[in-house]
Each structure stands twice: as structure tokens, then as C-alpha cells.
PDB file of C-alpha atoms in Angstrom:
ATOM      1  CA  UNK A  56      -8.399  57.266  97.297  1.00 69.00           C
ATOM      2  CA  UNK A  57      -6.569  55.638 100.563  1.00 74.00           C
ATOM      3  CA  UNK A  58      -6.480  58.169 103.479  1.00 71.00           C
ATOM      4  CA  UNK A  59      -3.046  59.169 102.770  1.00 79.00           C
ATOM      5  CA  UNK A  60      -4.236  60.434  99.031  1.00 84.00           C
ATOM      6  CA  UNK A  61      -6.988  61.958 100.915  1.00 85.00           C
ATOM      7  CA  UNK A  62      -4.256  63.768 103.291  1.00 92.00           C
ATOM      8  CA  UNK A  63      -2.253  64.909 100.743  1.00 88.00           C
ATOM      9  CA  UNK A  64      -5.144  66.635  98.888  1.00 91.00           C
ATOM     10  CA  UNK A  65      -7.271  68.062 101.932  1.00 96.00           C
ATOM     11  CA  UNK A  66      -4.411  68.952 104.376  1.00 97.00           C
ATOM     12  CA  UNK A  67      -3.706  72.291 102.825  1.00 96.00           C
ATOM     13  CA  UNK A  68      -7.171  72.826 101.479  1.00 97.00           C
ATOM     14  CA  UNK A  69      -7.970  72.800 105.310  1.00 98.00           C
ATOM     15  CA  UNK A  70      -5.107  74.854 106.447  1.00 98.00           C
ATOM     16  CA  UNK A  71      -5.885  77.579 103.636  1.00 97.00           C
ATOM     17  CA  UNK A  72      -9.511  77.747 104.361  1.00 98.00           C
ATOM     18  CA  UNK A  73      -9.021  77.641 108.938  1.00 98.00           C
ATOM     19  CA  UNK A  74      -6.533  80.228 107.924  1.00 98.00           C
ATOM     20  CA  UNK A  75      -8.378  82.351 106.563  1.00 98.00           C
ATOM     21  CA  UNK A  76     -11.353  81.705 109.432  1.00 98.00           C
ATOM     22  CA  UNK A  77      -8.959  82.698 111.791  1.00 98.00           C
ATOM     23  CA  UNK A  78      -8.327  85.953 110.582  1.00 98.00           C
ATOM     24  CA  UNK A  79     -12.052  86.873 110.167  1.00 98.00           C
ATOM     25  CA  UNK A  80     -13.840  85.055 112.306  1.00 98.00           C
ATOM     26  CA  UNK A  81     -11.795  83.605 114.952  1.00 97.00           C
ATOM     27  CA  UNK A  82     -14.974  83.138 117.476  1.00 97.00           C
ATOM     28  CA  UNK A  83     -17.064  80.615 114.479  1.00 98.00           C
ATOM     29  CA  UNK A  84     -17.729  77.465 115.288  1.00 98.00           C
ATOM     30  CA  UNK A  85     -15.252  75.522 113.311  1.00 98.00           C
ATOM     31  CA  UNK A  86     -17.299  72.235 112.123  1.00 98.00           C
ATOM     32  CA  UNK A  87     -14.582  70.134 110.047  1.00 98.00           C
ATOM     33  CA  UNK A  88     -15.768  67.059 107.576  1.00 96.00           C
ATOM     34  CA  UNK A  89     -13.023  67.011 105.635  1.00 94.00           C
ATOM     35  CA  UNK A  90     -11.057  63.281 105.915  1.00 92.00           C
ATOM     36  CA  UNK A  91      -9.075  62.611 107.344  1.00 95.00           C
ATOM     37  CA  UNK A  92     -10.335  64.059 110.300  1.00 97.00           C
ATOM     38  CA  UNK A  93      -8.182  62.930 113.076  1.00 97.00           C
ATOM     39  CA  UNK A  94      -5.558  64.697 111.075  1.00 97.00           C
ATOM     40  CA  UNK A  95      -7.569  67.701 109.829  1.00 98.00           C
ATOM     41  CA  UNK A  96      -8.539  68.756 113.393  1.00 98.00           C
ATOM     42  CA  UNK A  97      -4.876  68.768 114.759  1.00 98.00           C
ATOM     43  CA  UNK A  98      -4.275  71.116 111.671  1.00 98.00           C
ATOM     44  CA  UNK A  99      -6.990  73.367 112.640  1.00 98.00           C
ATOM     45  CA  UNK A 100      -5.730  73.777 115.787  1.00 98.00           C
ATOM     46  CA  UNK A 101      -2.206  74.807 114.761  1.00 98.00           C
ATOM     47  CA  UNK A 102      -3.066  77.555 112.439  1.00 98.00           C
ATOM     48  CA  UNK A 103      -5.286  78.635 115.231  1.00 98.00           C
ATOM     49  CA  UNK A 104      -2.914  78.453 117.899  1.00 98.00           C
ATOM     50  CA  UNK A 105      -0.155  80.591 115.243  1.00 97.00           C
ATOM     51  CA  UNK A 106      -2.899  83.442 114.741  1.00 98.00           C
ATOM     52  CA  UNK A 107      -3.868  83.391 118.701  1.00 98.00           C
ATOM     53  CA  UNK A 108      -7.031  82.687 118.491  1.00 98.00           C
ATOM     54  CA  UNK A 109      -7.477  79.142 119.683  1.00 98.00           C
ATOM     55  CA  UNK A 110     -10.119  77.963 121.313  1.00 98.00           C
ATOM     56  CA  UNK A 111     -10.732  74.617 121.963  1.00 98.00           C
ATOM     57  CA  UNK A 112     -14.605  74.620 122.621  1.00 98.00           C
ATOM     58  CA  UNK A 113     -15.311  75.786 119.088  1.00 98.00           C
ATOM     59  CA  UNK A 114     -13.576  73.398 116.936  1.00 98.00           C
ATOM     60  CA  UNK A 115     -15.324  70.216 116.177  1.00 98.00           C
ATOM     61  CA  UNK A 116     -14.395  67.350 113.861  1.00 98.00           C
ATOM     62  CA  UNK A 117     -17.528  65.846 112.126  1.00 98.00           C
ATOM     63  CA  UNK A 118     -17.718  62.264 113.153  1.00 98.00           C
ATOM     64  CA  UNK A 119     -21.470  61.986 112.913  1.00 98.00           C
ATOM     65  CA  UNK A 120     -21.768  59.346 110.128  1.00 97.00           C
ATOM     66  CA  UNK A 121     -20.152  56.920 111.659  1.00 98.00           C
ATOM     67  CA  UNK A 122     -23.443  57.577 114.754  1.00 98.00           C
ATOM     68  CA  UNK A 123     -25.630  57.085 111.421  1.00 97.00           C
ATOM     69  CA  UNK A 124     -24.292  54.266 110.559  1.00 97.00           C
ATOM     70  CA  UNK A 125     -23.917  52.414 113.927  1.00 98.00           C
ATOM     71  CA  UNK A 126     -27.517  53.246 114.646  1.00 98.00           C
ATOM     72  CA  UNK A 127     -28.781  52.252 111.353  1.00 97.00           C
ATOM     73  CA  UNK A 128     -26.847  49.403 111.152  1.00 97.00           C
ATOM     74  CA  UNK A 129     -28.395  47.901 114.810  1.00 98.00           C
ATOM     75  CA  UNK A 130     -31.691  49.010 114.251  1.00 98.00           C
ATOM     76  CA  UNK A 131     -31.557  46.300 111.226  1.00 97.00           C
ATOM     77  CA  UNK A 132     -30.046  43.723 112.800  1.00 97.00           C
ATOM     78  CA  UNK A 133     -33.093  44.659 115.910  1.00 98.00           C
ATOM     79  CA  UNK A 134     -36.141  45.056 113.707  1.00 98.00           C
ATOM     80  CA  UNK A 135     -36.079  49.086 115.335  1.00 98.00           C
ATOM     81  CA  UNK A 136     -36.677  52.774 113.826  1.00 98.00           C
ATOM     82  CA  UNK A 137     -33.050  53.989 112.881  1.00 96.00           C
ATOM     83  CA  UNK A 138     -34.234  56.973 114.736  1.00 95.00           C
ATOM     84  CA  UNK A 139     -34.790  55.598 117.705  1.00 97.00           C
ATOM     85  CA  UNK A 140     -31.538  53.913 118.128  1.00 98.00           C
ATOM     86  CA  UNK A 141     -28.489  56.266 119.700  1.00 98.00           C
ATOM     87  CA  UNK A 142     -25.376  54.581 119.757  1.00 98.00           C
ATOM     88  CA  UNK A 143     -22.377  56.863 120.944  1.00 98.00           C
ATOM     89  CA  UNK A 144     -19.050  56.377 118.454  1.00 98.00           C
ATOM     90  CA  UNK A 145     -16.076  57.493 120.471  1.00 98.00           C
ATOM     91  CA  UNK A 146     -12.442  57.857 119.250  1.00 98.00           C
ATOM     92  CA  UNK A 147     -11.362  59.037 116.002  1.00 98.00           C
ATOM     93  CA  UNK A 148     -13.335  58.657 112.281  1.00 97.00           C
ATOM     94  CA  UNK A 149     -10.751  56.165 110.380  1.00 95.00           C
ATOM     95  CA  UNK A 150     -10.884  52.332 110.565  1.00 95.00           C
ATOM     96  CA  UNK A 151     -10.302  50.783 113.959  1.00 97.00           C
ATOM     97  CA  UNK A 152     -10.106  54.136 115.493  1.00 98.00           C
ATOM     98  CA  UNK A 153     -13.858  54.218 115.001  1.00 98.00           C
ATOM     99  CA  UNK A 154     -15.238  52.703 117.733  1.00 98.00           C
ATOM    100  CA  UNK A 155     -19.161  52.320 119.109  1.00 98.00           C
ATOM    101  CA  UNK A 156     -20.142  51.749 122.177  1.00 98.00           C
ATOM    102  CA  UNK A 157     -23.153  48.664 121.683  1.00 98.00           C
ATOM    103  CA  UNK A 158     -22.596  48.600 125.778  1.00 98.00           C
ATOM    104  CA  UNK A 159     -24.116  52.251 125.888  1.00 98.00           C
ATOM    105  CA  UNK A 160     -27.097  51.618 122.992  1.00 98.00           C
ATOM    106  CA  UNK A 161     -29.834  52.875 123.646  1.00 98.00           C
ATOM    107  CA  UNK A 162     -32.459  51.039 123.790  1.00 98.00           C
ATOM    108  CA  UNK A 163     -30.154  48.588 125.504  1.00 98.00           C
ATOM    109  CA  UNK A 164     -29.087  45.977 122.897  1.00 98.00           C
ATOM    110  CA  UNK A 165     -26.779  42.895 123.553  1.00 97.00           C
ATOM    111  CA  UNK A 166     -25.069  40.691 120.435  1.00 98.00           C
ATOM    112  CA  UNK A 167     -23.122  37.327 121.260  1.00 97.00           C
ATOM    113  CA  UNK A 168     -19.505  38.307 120.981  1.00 97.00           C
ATOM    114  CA  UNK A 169     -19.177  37.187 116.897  1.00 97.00           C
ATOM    115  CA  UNK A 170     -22.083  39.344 116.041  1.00 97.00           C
ATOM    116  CA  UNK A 171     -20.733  41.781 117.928  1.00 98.00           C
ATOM    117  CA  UNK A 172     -17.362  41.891 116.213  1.00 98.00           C
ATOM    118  CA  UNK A 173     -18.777  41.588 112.802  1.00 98.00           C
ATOM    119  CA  UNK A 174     -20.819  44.365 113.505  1.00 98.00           C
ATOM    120  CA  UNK A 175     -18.522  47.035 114.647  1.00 98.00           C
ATOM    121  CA  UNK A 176     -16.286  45.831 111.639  1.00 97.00           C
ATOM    122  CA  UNK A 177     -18.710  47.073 109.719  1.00 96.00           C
ATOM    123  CA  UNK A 178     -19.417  50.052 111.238  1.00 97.00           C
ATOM    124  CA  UNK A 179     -15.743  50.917 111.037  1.00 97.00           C
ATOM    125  CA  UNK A 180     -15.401  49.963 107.332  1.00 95.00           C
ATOM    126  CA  UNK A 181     -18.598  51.051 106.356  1.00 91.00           C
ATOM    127  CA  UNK A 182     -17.311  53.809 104.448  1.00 87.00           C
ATOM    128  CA  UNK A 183     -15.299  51.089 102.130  1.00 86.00           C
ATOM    129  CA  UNK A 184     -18.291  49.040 101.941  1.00 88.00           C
ATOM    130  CA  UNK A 185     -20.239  52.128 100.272  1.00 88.00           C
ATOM    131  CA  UNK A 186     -16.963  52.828  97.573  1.00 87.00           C
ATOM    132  CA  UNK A 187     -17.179  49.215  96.764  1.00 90.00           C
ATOM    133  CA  UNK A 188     -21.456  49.292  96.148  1.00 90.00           C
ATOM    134  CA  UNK A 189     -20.624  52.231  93.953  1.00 89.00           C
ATOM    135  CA  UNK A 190     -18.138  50.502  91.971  1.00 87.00           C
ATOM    136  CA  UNK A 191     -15.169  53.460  92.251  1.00 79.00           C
ATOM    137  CA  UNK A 192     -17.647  55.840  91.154  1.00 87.00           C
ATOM    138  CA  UNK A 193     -17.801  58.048  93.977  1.00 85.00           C
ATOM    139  CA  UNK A 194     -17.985  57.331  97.940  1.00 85.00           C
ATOM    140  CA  UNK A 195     -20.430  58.324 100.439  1.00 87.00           C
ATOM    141  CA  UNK A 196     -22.510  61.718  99.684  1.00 90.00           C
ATOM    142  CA  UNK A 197     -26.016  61.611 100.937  1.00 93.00           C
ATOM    143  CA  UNK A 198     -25.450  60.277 104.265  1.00 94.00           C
ATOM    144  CA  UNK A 199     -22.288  62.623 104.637  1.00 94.00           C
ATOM    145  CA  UNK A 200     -24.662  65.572 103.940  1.00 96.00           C
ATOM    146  CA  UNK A 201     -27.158  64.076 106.187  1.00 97.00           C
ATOM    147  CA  UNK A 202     -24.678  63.480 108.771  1.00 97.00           C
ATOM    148  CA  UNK A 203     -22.871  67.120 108.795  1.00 97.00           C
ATOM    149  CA  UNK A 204     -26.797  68.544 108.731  1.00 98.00           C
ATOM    150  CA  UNK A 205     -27.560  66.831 111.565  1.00 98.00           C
ATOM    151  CA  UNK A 206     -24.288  67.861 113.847  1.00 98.00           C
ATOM    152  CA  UNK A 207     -24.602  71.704 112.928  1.00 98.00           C
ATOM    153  CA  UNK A 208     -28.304  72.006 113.349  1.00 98.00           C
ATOM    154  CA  UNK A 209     -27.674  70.328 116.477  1.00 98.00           C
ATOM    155  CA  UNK A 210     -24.818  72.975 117.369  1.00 98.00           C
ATOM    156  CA  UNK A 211     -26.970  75.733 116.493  1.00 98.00           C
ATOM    157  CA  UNK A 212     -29.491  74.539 118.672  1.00 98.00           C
ATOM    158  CA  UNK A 213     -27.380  74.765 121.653  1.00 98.00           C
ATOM    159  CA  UNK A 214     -26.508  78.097 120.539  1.00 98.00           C
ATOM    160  CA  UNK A 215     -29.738  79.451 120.564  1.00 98.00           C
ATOM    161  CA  UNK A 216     -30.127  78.078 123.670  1.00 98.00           C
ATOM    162  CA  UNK A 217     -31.906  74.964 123.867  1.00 98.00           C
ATOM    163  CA  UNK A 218     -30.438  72.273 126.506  1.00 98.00           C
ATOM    164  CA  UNK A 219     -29.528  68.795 126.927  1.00 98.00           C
ATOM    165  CA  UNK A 220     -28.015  68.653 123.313  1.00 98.00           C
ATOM    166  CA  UNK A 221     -25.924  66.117 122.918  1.00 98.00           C
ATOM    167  CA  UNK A 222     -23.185  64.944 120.065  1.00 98.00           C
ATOM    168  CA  UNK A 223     -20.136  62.881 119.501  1.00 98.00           C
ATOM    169  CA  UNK A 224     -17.343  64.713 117.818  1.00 98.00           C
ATOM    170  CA  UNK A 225     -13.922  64.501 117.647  1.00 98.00           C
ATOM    171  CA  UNK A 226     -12.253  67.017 119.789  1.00 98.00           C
ATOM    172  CA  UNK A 227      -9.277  68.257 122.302  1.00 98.00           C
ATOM    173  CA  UNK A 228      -9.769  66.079 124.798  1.00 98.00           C
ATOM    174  CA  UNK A 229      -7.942  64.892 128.120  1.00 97.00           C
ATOM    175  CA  UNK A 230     -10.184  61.647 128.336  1.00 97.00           C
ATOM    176  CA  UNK A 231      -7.702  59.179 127.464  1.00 98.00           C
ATOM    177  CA  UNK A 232      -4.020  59.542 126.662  1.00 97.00           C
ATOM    178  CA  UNK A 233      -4.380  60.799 122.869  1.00 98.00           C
ATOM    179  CA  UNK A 234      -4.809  64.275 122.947  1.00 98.00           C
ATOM    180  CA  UNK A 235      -7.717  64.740 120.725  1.00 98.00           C
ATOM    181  CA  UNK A 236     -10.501  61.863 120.891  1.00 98.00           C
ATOM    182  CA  UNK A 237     -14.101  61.889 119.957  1.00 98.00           C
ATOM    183  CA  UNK A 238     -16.919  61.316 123.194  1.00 98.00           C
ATOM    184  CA  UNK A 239     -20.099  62.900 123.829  1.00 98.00           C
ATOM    185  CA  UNK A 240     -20.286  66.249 124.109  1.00 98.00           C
ATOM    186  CA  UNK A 241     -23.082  68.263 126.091  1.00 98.00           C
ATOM    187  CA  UNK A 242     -23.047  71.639 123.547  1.00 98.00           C
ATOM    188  CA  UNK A 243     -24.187  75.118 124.732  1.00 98.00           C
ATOM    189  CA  UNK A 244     -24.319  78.543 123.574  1.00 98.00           C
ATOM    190  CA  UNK A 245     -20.283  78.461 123.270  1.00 98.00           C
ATOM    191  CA  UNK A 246     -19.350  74.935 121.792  1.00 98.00           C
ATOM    192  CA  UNK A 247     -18.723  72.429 124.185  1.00 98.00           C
ATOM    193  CA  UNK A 248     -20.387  72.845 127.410  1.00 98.00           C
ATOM    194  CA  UNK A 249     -18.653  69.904 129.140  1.00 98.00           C
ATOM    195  CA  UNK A 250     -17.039  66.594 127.887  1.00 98.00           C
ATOM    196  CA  UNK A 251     -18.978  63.760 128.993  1.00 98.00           C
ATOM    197  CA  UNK A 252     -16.307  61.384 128.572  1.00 98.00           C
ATOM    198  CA  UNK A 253     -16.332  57.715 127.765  1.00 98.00           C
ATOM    199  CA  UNK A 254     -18.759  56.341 130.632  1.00 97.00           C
ATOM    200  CA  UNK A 255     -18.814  52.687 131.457  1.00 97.00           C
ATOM    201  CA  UNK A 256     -16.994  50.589 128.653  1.00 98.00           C
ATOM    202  CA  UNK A 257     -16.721  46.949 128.525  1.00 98.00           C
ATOM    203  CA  UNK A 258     -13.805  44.830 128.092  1.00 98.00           C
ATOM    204  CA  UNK A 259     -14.274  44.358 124.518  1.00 98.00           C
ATOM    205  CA  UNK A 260     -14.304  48.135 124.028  1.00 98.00           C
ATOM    206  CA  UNK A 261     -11.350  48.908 126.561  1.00 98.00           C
ATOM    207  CA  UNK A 262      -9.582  46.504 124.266  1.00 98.00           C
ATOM    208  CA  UNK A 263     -10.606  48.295 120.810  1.00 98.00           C
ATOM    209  CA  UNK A 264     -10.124  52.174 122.727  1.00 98.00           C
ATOM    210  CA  UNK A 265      -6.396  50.640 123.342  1.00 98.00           C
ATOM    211  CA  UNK A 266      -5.942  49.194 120.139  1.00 98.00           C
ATOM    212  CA  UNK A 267      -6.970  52.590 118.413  1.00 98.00           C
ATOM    213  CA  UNK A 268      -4.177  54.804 120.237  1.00 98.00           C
ATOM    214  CA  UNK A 269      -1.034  53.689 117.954  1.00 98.00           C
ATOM    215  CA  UNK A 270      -2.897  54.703 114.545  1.00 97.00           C
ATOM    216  CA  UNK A 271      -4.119  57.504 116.363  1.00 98.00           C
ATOM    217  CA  UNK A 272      -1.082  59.237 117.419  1.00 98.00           C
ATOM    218  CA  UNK A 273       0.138  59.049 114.289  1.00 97.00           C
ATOM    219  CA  UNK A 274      -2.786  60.792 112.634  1.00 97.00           C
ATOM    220  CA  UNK A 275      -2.175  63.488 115.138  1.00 98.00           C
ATOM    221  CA  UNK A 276       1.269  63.815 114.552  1.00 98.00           C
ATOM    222  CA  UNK A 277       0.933  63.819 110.672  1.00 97.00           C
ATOM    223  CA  UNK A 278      -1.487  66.705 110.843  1.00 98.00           C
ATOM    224  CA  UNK A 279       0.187  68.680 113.540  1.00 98.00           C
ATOM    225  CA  UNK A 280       3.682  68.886 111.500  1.00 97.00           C
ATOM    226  CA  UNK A 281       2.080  69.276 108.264  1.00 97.00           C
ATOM    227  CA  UNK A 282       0.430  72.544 109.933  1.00 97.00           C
ATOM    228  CA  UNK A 283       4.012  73.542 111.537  1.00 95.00           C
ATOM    229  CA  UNK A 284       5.265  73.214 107.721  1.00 94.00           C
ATOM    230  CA  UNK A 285       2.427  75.470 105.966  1.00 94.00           C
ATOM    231  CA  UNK A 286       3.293  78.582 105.111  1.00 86.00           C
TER     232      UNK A 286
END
């Protein structure tokens, strides 16, 4: 399925479901992994913002395998433990709106500029890369379950009070001039404690955070008047 297939099938499966969340439990945490996400979000929003109930800390869009990935993906190329490897993903979960932040790795990594490209190509088409391994059989399942697991235990965490937690997702946000855009987040005991923001980039990542607005926008917009539209 191409994104747009994807839209067409999980749009209203989204708005039926945040719907009905708003009407019986308006103060959840709203985790959404549905693709694609930096349409899905905007959706969420809108049906929120129609019942009156919107709140911006406690919607999330699940971004988190495309963390997995980076940091799995580097710790290969590095000869490291997966696990030891955090790599912050910031701006949306589609193609070259995915974008990581090698700059920010931690440990503190550094590829010659081909490597470099070739690897955050892959990190952003990883998702194709897994369709094609499975031959049009299915796409990614394990590490999507893994991925959602890992962003909602670390929610609930924060919610039970433990601090310094710390996730990606893709959110309202006034960081840059798209009005939802994934950073790191510091959670707490009500969603999103405070936006950390995009920190230090370098000029190869100003360059992909500008190329990523266009494509962007336009997911936004899709999802926002498809939510105006559902009735």
C-alpha cells in the first residue's frame, strides 16, 4: 500500500475510534501508530478540538521505530549494543520527513558525508526496505510492536512519576514553522512536560529539516480537512 492507500483506509478508522475517546475519556493519553501519522495526528486533534476537549500534551504520534531503527542501524555500522545507541529522529514519520540527528548520537558518532547520506536514506526508507525482504507479504510487525511498547511504557513511567523520561514523538509543536513536528519530549505525570526542541543541528540536517516542510504541510493539511469533512 503507498501512504495515500494507507490514508484512505486509516483516516476514518482514526477519526471513529479518537471520536469515540473523546467522548469517554477525553483526559487518556492518546498514543497514535496508525500511518500515516503526520496526517493521523492533525485528525486527532480536530475531532478533539469539535468535542472541546483538546489538549495538546496528551496526544502523541508514535514515531518510535524510526529511533529503533536509526539506533540499530548505527550501532552496526559502529560494532555497538543497539541499546546503547540513542539517536533522536525529529520531524514527521514518512520518507524525507524522517529525519535523525547522527550530530546528537549518543555515544558521539561521526560518518564521512556519503556514509552519512546513505545512512539516513535508509533510515527513512527503512520501512520499504522491510516490505521488499518480505516479498509483499506483509510490512513491519515485530519492531512496530516493539516500538509502540517501548513509547507507552515509557509514558506510563512518567505518569507514575519517575523523571528524566525522555521520547521523540510527533506532536503540536511551535519549534519550527510546521505546526506539528516530532522532537524530544521530557514526559511527566500529564504528557508532555516540556518540548525540548531540536538542539544544535548541523548544516546537513538544517538542510533535510527544510527540505521536509513542503511534504509536511501537506500531510497536515490532508488530515486536518479530512477531519473538518467527517461526520
Amino acid at each position: 500500500m503507498t501512504r495515500d492507500d494507507l490514508f484512505n483506509t486509516n483516516a476514518s478508522i482514526v477519526a471513529t475510534l479518537t471520536d469515540a475517546c473523546a467522548k469517554t475519556c477525553p483526559e487518556a493519553m492518546i498514543c497514535i501508530i496508525a500511518n500515516p501519522v503526520n496526517s493521523t495526528i492533525p485528525i486527532t486533534t480536530e475531532i478533539f478540538k469539535r468535542h472541546g476537549v483538546y489538549n495538546p500534551n496528551r496526544i502523541f504520534g508514535v514515531t518510535t521505530l524510526d529511533i529503533v531503527r536509526a539506533n540499530t542501524f548505527v550501532a552496526e555500522l559502529k560494532g555497538l549494543d543497539p541499546a546503547r545507541v540513542n539517536v533522536p529522529v525529529v520531524g514527521g514519520h514518512a520518507g524525507k520527513t524522517i529525519i535523525p540527528l547522527i550530530s546528537q548520537c549518543t555515544p558521539k558518532v561521526e560518518f564521512p558525508q556519503d556514509q552519512l547520506e546513505t545512512l539516513t536514506g535508509r533510515i527513512q526508507e527503512a520501512g520499504t526496505e522491510v516490505v521488499k525482504a518480505k516479498a509483499g507479504s506483509g510490512s513491519a510487525t515485530l519492531s512496530m510492536a516493539y516500538a509502540g511498547a517501548r513509547f507507552v511504557f515509557s509514558l506510563l513511567d512518567a505518569m507514575n512519576g519517575k523523571e528524566g523520561v525522555i521520547e521523540c514523538s510527533f506532536v503540536r509543536s511551535e519549534e519550527t514553522e510546521s505546526t506539528y513536528f516530532s522532537t524530544p519530549l521530557l514526559l511527566g505525570k500529564n504528557g508532555i512536560e516540556k518540548n525540548l526542541g531540536l538542539g544544535k543541528l548541523s548544516a546537513y540536517e538544517e538542510k533535510l529539516v527544510a527540505e521536509a516542510m513542503g511534504e509536511l504541510k501537506g500531510s497536515i493539511k490532508k488530515g486536518e480537512d479530512f477531519a473538518k469533512n467527517f461526520k
